[in-house]
CSV table of N, CA and C in Angstrom, one decimal:
chain,number,residue,atom,x,y,z
J,225,MET,N,-44.5,7.4,5.5
J,225,MET,CA,-43.5,8.3,4.9
J,225,MET,C,-42.2,8.0,5.7
J,226,TYR,N,-42.2,7.9,7.0
J,226,TYR,CA,-41.1,7.6,7.8
J,226,TYR,C,-40.4,6.3,7.4
J,227,LYS,N,-41.2,5.3,7.1
J,227,LYS,CA,-40.6,4.0,6.7
J,227,LYS,C,-39.9,4.1,5.4
J,228,ILE,N,-40.5,4.9,4.5
J,228,ILE,CA,-39.8,5.0,3.1
J,228,ILE,C,-38.5,5.8,3.3
J,229,LEU,N,-38.5,6.8,4.2
J,229,LEU,CA,-37.2,7.5,4.4
J,229,LEU,C,-36.1,6.6,5.0
J,230,ILE,N,-36.5,5.8,5.9
J,230,ILE,CA,-35.5,4.8,6.5
J,230,ILE,C,-35.0,3.8,5.5
J,231,ILE,N,-35.9,3.3,4.7
J,231,ILE,CA,-35.5,2.3,3.6
J,231,ILE,C,-34.6,3.0,2.6
J,232,PHE,N,-35.0,4.2,2.2
J,232,PHE,CA,-34.1,5.0,1.3
J,232,PHE,C,-32.8,5.2,1.9
J,233,SER,N,-32.7,5.6,3.1
J,233,SER,CA,-31.4,5.9,3.8
J,233,SER,C,-30.6,4.7,3.8
J,234,LEU,N,-31.2,3.5,4.2
J,234,LEU,CA,-30.4,2.2,4.2
J,234,LEU,C,-29.9,1.9,2.8
J,235,PHE,N,-30.7,2.0,1.8
J,235,PHE,CA,-30.3,1.8,0.4
J,235,PHE,C,-29.2,2.7,0.0
J,236,LEU,N,-29.3,3.9,0.3
J,236,LEU,CA,-28.2,4.9,0.0
J,236,LEU,C,-26.9,4.6,0.7
J,237,GLY,N,-27.0,4.2,1.9
J,237,GLY,CA,-25.8,3.8,2.7
J,237,GLY,C,-25.1,2.6,2.0
J,238,ILE,N,-25.9,1.6,1.6
J,238,ILE,CA,-25.4,0.4,1.0
J,238,ILE,C,-24.7,0.8,-0.3
J,239,VAL,N,-25.3,1.6,-1.1
J,239,VAL,CA,-24.7,2.0,-2.4
J,239,VAL,C,-23.4,2.7,-2.2
J,240,ILE,N,-23.4,3.6,-1.2
J,240,ILE,CA,-22.2,4.4,-1.0
J,240,ILE,C,-21.0,3.5,-0.5
J,241,PHE,N,-21.3,2.7,0.5
J,241,PHE,CA,-20.2,1.8,1.0
J,241,PHE,C,-19.8,0.7,0.1
J,242,SER,N,-20.7,0.2,-0.7
J,242,SER,CA,-20.3,-0.8,-1.7
J,242,SER,C,-19.4,-0.2,-2.8
J,243,GLY,N,-19.6,1.1,-3.1
J,243,GLY,CA,-18.8,1.8,-4.1
J,243,GLY,C,-17.4,2.1,-3.6
J,244,CYS,N,-17.2,2.1,-2.3
J,244,CYS,CA,-15.8,2.4,-1.8
J,244,CYS,C,-14.8,1.4,-2.3
J,245,GLN,N,-15.2,0.1,-2.5
J,245,GLN,CA,-14.3,-0.9,-2.9
J,245,GLN,C,-13.8,-0.6,-4.4
J,246,ASP,N,-14.7,0.0,-5.2
J,246,ASP,CA,-14.4,0.2,-6.6
J,246,ASP,C,-13.4,1.4,-6.7
J,247,ILE,N,-13.3,2.2,-5.7
J,247,ILE,CA,-12.3,3.3,-5.8
J,247,ILE,C,-11.1,3.1,-5.0
J,248,GLY,N,-10.8,1.9,-4.6
J,248,GLY,CA,-9.6,1.6,-3.9
J,248,GLY,C,-9.6,1.9,-2.5
J,249,MET,N,-10.7,1.8,-1.8
J,249,MET,CA,-10.7,2.1,-0.4
J,249,MET,C,-10.9,0.8,0.5
J,250,GLN,N,-10.7,-0.3,-0.1
J,250,GLN,CA,-11.0,-1.6,0.6
J,250,GLN,C,-9.9,-1.8,1.6
J,251,GLN,N,-10.3,-2.6,2.6
J,251,GLN,CA,-9.3,-2.9,3.7
J,251,GLN,C,-8.2,-3.8,3.2
J,252,PRO,N,-7.1,-3.8,3.8
J,252,PRO,CA,-6.0,-4.7,3.4
J,252,PRO,C,-6.4,-6.1,3.5
J,253,GLN,N,-6.0,-6.9,2.5
J,253,GLN,CA,-6.2,-8.3,2.6
J,253,GLN,C,-5.0,-9.0,3.1
J,254,ASP,N,-5.2,-10.0,4.0
J,254,ASP,CA,-4.1,-10.7,4.5
J,254,ASP,C,-4.4,-12.2,4.5
J,255,ASN,N,-4.8,-12.7,3.4
J,255,ASN,CA,-5.2,-14.1,3.3
J,255,ASN,C,-4.3,-14.9,2.3
J,256,ASN,N,-3.1,-14.4,2.2
J,256,ASN,CA,-2.1,-15.0,1.2
J,256,ASN,C,-0.9,-15.4,2.0
J,257,THR,N,-0.3,-16.5,1.4
J,257,THR,CA,1.0,-17.0,2.0
J,257,THR,C,2.1,-16.1,1.6
J,258,SER,N,3.2,-16.2,2.3
J,258,SER,CA,4.4,-15.3,2.0
J,258,SER,C,4.9,-15.6,0.6
J,259,SER,N,4.7,-16.8,0.1
J,259,SER,CA,5.3,-17.2,-1.2
J,259,SER,C,4.5,-16.5,-2.3
J,260,ASP,N,3.3,-15.9,-2.1
J,260,ASP,CA,2.5,-15.3,-3.1
J,260,ASP,C,2.9,-13.9,-3.4
J,261,TYR,N,3.8,-13.3,-2.6
J,261,TYR,CA,4.1,-11.9,-2.7
J,261,TYR,C,5.0,-11.5,-3.9
J,262,LEU,N,4.6,-10.6,-4.7
J,262,LEU,CA,5.5,-10.0,-5.7
J,262,LEU,C,5.2,-8.5,-5.5
J,263,VAL,N,6.1,-7.7,-5.1
J,263,VAL,CA,5.8,-6.3,-4.8
J,263,VAL,C,6.0,-5.5,-6.1
J,264,VAL,N,4.9,-5.0,-6.6
J,264,VAL,CA,5.0,-4.1,-7.8
J,264,VAL,C,4.0,-3.0,-7.6
J,265,LEU,N,4.4,-1.8,-7.6
J,265,LEU,CA,3.5,-0.7,-7.3
J,265,LEU,C,2.7,-0.3,-8.5
J,266,ASP,N,1.5,0.2,-8.3
J,266,ASP,CA,0.5,0.5,-9.3
J,266,ASP,C,1.1,1.5,-10.3
J,267,ASN,N,1.8,2.5,-9.9
J,267,ASN,CA,2.3,3.5,-10.8
J,267,ASN,C,3.4,4.3,-10.0
J,268,ASP,N,4.1,5.2,-10.7
J,268,ASP,CA,5.1,5.9,-10.0
J,268,ASP,C,4.7,7.3,-9.6
J,269,GLU,N,3.4,7.5,-9.5
J,269,GLU,CA,2.8,8.8,-9.1
J,269,GLU,C,2.5,8.8,-7.6
J,270,CYS,N,2.2,9.9,-7.1
J,270,CYS,CA,1.9,10.0,-5.7
J,270,CYS,C,0.4,10.3,-5.5
J,271,GLN,N,-0.4,9.8,-6.4
J,271,GLN,CA,-1.9,10.1,-6.5
J,271,GLN,C,-2.6,9.2,-5.4
J,272,ASN,N,-2.2,8.1,-5.1
J,272,ASN,CA,-2.9,7.2,-4.2
J,272,ASN,C,-2.7,7.6,-2.8
J,273,GLU,N,-3.8,7.6,-2.0
J,273,GLU,CA,-3.7,8.0,-0.6
J,273,GLU,C,-3.0,7.0,0.2
J,274,TYR,N,-3.1,5.7,-0.1
J,274,TYR,CA,-2.4,4.6,0.6
J,274,TYR,C,-1.4,3.9,-0.4
J,275,VAL,N,-0.4,3.3,0.2
J,275,VAL,CA,0.6,2.5,-0.6
J,275,VAL,C,-0.2,1.3,-1.1
J,276,ILE,N,-0.1,1.1,-2.4
J,276,ILE,CA,-0.8,0.0,-3.1
J,276,ILE,C,0.3,-1.0,-3.5
J,277,ILE,N,0.0,-2.3,-3.3
J,277,ILE,CA,0.9,-3.4,-3.7
J,277,ILE,C,0.1,-4.4,-4.5
J,278,LYS,N,0.7,-4.7,-5.7
J,278,LYS,CA,0.1,-5.7,-6.5
J,278,LYS,C,1.0,-7.0,-6.3
J,279,PHE,N,0.3,-8.2,-6.4
J,279,PHE,CA,1.0,-9.4,-6.4
J,279,PHE,C,0.1,-10.5,-7.0
J,280,ASN,N,0.6,-11.3,-7.9
J,280,ASN,CA,-0.1,-12.3,-8.6
J,280,ASN,C,-1.5,-11.8,-9.1
J,281,ASP,N,-1.5,-10.8,-9.8
J,281,ASP,CA,-2.7,-10.2,-10.4
J,281,ASP,C,-3.7,-9.7,-9.4
J,282,LYS,N,-3.4,-9.6,-8.2
J,282,LYS,CA,-4.3,-9.0,-7.1
J,282,LYS,C,-3.7,-7.7,-6.6
J,283,ILE,N,-4.6,-6.9,-6.2
J,283,ILE,CA,-4.1,-5.6,-5.6
J,283,ILE,C,-4.5,-5.5,-4.2
J,284,ILE,N,-3.5,-5.1,-3.3
J,284,ILE,CA,-3.7,-4.9,-1.9
J,284,ILE,C,-3.6,-3.4,-1.7
J,285,THR,N,-4.6,-2.8,-1.1
J,285,THR,CA,-4.5,-1.5,-0.6
J,285,THR,C,-4.1,-1.6,0.9
J,286,THR,N,-3.0,-1.1,1.2
J,286,THR,CA,-2.5,-1.2,2.6
J,286,THR,C,-3.1,-0.1,3.4
J,287,ASP,N,-2.9,-0.2,4.7
J,287,ASP,CA,-3.3,0.9,5.6
J,287,ASP,C,-2.2,1.8,5.9
J,288,ILE,N,-1.1,1.8,5.1
J,288,ILE,CA,0.0,2.7,5.2
J,288,ILE,C,-0.2,3.8,4.3
J,289,LYS,N,-0.3,5.0,4.9
J,289,LYS,CA,-0.5,6.2,4.1
J,289,LYS,C,0.7,6.5,3.2
J,290,ASN,N,0.4,7.0,2.0
J,290,ASN,CA,1.4,7.3,1.0
J,290,ASN,C,1.9,8.7,1.2
J,291,TYR,N,2.6,8.8,2.4
J,291,TYR,CA,3.1,10.1,2.9
J,291,TYR,C,4.1,10.7,1.9
J,292,GLN,N,4.2,12.0,2.0
J,292,GLN,CA,5.3,12.7,1.3
J,292,GLN,C,6.6,12.5,2.0
J,293,THR,N,7.6,12.3,1.3
J,293,THR,CA,9.0,12.1,1.8
J,293,THR,C,9.7,13.5,1.9
J,294,PRO,N,10.8,13.5,2.6
J,294,PRO,CA,11.5,14.8,2.8
J,294,PRO,C,12.0,15.4,1.4
J,295,ASP,N,12.2,14.6,0.4
J,295,ASP,CA,12.7,15.1,-0.9
J,295,ASP,C,11.5,15.6,-1.8
J,296,GLY,N,10.3,15.5,-1.3
J,296,GLY,CA,9.1,16.0,-2.0
J,296,GLY,C,8.5,14.8,-2.8
J,297,SER,N,9.0,13.6,-2.7
J,297,SER,CA,8.4,12.5,-3.4
J,297,SER,C,7.3,11.9,-2.5
J,298,CYS,N,7.1,10.6,-2.6
J,298,CYS,CA,6.1,9.9,-1.7
J,298,CYS,C,6.6,8.5,-1.5
J,299,ILE,N,6.0,7.8,-0.5
J,299,ILE,CA,6.5,6.5,-0.2
J,299,ILE,C,6.4,5.5,-1.4
J,300,ALA,N,5.2,5.5,-2.0
J,300,ALA,CA,5.0,4.6,-3.2
J,300,ALA,C,6.1,4.8,-4.3
J,301,LYS,N,6.3,6.1,-4.6
J,301,LYS,CA,7.3,6.4,-5.6
J,301,LYS,C,8.7,5.9,-5.2
J,302,LYS,N,9.1,6.1,-4.0
J,302,LYS,CA,10.4,5.7,-3.5
J,302,LYS,C,10.5,4.2,-3.6
J,303,ILE,N,9.5,3.4,-3.2
J,303,ILE,CA,9.5,2.0,-3.3
J,303,ILE,C,9.7,1.6,-4.7
J,304,LEU,N,9.0,2.2,-5.6
J,304,LEU,CA,9.1,1.9,-7.1
J,304,LEU,C,10.6,2.2,-7.6
J,305,GLU,N,11.2,3.2,-7.1
J,305,GLU,CA,12.6,3.5,-7.4
J,305,GLU,C,13.5,2.4,-7.0
J,306,CYS,N,13.2,1.9,-5.8
J,306,CYS,CA,14.0,0.7,-5.3
J,306,CYS,C,13.8,-0.5,-6.2
J,307,LEU,N,12.6,-0.7,-6.6
J,307,LEU,CA,12.3,-1.8,-7.5
J,307,LEU,C,13.1,-1.7,-8.8
J,308,ARG,N,13.1,-0.5,-9.4
J,308,ARG,CA,13.7,-0.3,-10.7
J,308,ARG,C,15.3,-0.3,-10.6
J,309,GLU,N,15.8,0.1,-9.5
J,309,GLU,CA,17.3,0.2,-9.4
J,309,GLU,C,17.9,-1.0,-8.9
J,310,SER,N,17.2,-1.9,-8.2
J,310,SER,CA,17.8,-3.1,-7.6
J,310,SER,C,18.0,-4.2,-8.7
J,311,LYS,N,19.2,-4.8,-8.7
J,311,LYS,CA,19.5,-5.8,-9.7
J,311,LYS,C,19.2,-7.2,-9.1
J,312,ASN,N,19.0,-7.3,-7.8
J,312,ASN,CA,18.7,-8.6,-7.2
J,312,ASN,C,17.9,-8.4,-5.9
J,313,HIS,N,17.4,-9.5,-5.3
J,313,HIS,CA,16.6,-9.4,-4.1
J,313,HIS,C,17.3,-8.7,-3.0
J,314,GLY,N,18.6,-9.1,-2.8
J,314,GLY,CA,19.3,-8.5,-1.7
J,314,GLY,C,19.4,-7.0,-1.8
J,315,GLN,N,19.7,-6.5,-3.0
J,315,GLN,CA,19.8,-5.0,-3.2
J,315,GLN,C,18.4,-4.4,-2.9
J,316,PHE,N,17.3,-5.1,-3.3
J,316,PHE,CA,16.0,-4.5,-3.1
J,316,PHE,C,15.7,-4.4,-1.6
J,317,VAL,N,16.0,-5.5,-0.8
J,317,VAL,CA,15.7,-5.5,0.6
J,317,VAL,C,16.6,-4.4,1.3
J,318,SER,N,17.8,-4.3,0.9
J,318,SER,CA,18.8,-3.3,1.4
J,318,SER,C,18.2,-1.9,1.2
J,319,CYS,N,17.8,-1.7,-0.1
J,319,CYS,CA,17.3,-0.3,-0.4
J,319,CYS,C,16.0,0.0,0.4
J,320,MET,N,15.2,-1.0,0.6
J,320,MET,CA,14.0,-0.8,1.4
J,320,MET,C,14.3,-0.6,2.9
J,321,ALA,N,15.4,-1.2,3.4
J,321,ALA,CA,15.8,-1.0,4.8
J,321,ALA,C,16.3,0.4,5.0
J,322,HIS,N,17.1,0.9,4.0
J,322,HIS,CA,17.6,2.3,4.1
J,322,HIS,C,16.4,3.3,4.1
J,323,LEU,N,15.5,3.0,3.2
J,323,LEU,CA,14.3,3.9,3.1
J,323,LEU,C,13.5,3.9,4.4
J,324,THR,N,13.1,2.8,4.8
J,324,THR,CA,12.3,2.7,6.0
J,324,THR,C,12.9,3.2,7.3
J,325,ASN,N,14.3,3.0,7.4
J,325,ASN,CA,15.0,3.6,8.5
J,325,ASN,C,14.9,5.1,8.5
J,326,SER,N,15.2,5.7,7.3
J,326,SER,CA,15.1,7.1,7.2
J,326,SER,C,13.7,7.7,7.4
J,327,TRP,N,12.7,7.0,6.9
J,327,TRP,CA,11.3,7.4,7.1
J,327,TRP,C,10.9,7.4,8.6
J,328,LYS,N,11.3,6.3,9.3
J,328,LYS,CA,11.0,6.1,10.7
J,328,LYS,C,11.7,7.2,11.5
J,329,LYS,N,13.0,7.4,11.2
J,329,LYS,CA,13.8,8.5,11.9
J,329,LYS,C,13.2,9.9,11.7
J,330,ALA,N,12.7,10.1,10.5
J,330,ALA,CA,12.1,11.4,10.2
J,330,ALA,C,10.6,11.5,10.8
J,331,GLY,N,10.1,10.4,11.3
J,331,GLY,CA,8.7,10.4,11.8
J,331,GLY,C,7.6,10.3,10.8
J,332,ILE,N,8.0,9.9,9.6
J,332,ILE,CA,7.0,9.7,8.5
J,332,ILE,C,6.2,8.5,8.7
J,333,ILE,N,6.8,7.4,9.1
J,333,ILE,CA,6.1,6.1,9.4
J,333,ILE,C,6.4,5.7,10.8
J,334,THR,N,5.5,4.8,11.3
J,334,THR,CA,5.7,4.2,12.6
J,334,THR,C,6.6,3.0,12.5
J,335,ASN,N,6.9,2.5,13.6
J,335,ASN,CA,7.7,1.2,13.7
J,335,ASN,C,6.9,0.1,13.1
J,336,THR,N,5.6,0.0,13.4
J,336,THR,CA,4.7,-1.0,12.8
J,336,THR,C,4.7,-0.9,11.3
J,337,GLU,N,4.5,0.3,10.7
J,337,GLU,CA,4.5,0.4,9.3
J,337,GLU,C,5.9,0.0,8.7
J,338,LYS,N,6.9,0.4,9.3
J,338,LYS,CA,8.3,0.0,8.9
J,338,LYS,C,8.4,-1.5,8.8
J,339,GLY,N,7.9,-2.2,9.8
J,339,GLY,CA,7.9,-3.7,9.9
J,339,GLY,C,7.1,-4.3,8.7
J,340,GLU,N,5.9,-3.7,8.5
J,340,GLU,CA,5.0,-4.2,7.4
J,340,GLU,C,5.7,-4.1,6.1
J,341,ILE,N,6.3,-2.9,5.8
J,341,ILE,CA,7.0,-2.7,4.5
J,341,ILE,C,8.2,-3.7,4.4
J,342,MET,N,8.9,-3.9,5.5
J,342,MET,CA,10.1,-4.8,5.4
J,342,MET,C,9.7,-6.2,5.2
J,343,VAL,N,8.5,-6.6,5.8
J,343,VAL,CA,8.0,-8.0,5.5
J,343,VAL,C,7.7,-8.2,4.1
J,344,TRP,N,7.0,-7.2,3.5
J,344,TRP,CA,6.7,-7.3,2.0
J,344,TRP,C,8.0,-7.4,1.2
J,345,ALA,N,8.9,-6.5,1.5
J,345,ALA,CA,10.2,-6.5,0.8
J,345,ALA,C,10.9,-7.9,0.9
J,346,ALA,N,11.0,-8.4,2.1
J,346,ALA,CA,11.7,-9.6,2.3
J,346,ALA,C,11.0,-10.8,1.7
J,347,GLN,N,9.7,-10.8,1.6
J,347,GLN,CA,8.9,-11.9,1.1
J,347,GLN,C,8.7,-11.8,-0.4
J,348,SER,N,9.1,-10.7,-1.0
J,348,SER,CA,8.8,-10.5,-2.4
J,348,SER,C,9.6,-11.4,-3.3
J,349,ASP,N,9.2,-11.5,-4.6
J,349,ASP,CA,9.9,-12.3,-5.6
J,349,ASP,C,10.8,-11.4,-6.5
J,350,ILE,N,11.4,-10.4,-5.9
J,350,ILE,CA,12.3,-9.6,-6.7
J,350,ILE,C,13.6,-10.4,-7.0
J,351,PRO,N,13.9,-10.5,-8.3
J,351,PRO,CA,15.1,-11.3,-8.6
J,351,PRO,C,16.4,-10.8,-8.0
């Protein structure tokens, strides 16, 4: 009986942890070159726990929490606003720099998270 309980527990653990990837809890992937990046967020809602970035039909779930911003929005929604309002790559990177500077100053993100976001912005294919 003890062996059956152990086998069942292992099976249940595998099922639970393999299901995590299906609900967007996978670890960030970092196996792409900088030329592959196209920053497009999943949606303009604040439903995701982490900032999600799509590029070349792939989805990366980052380890950056989708924190609420001082104006009641969230990080993902603000990035999407930058995407929609920017007419060219320079405007997008500038918008992202202003956002990340204000978030870091307010203590919403760390310096490391600011750097990660700015790398994505700089390497994106935003026209």
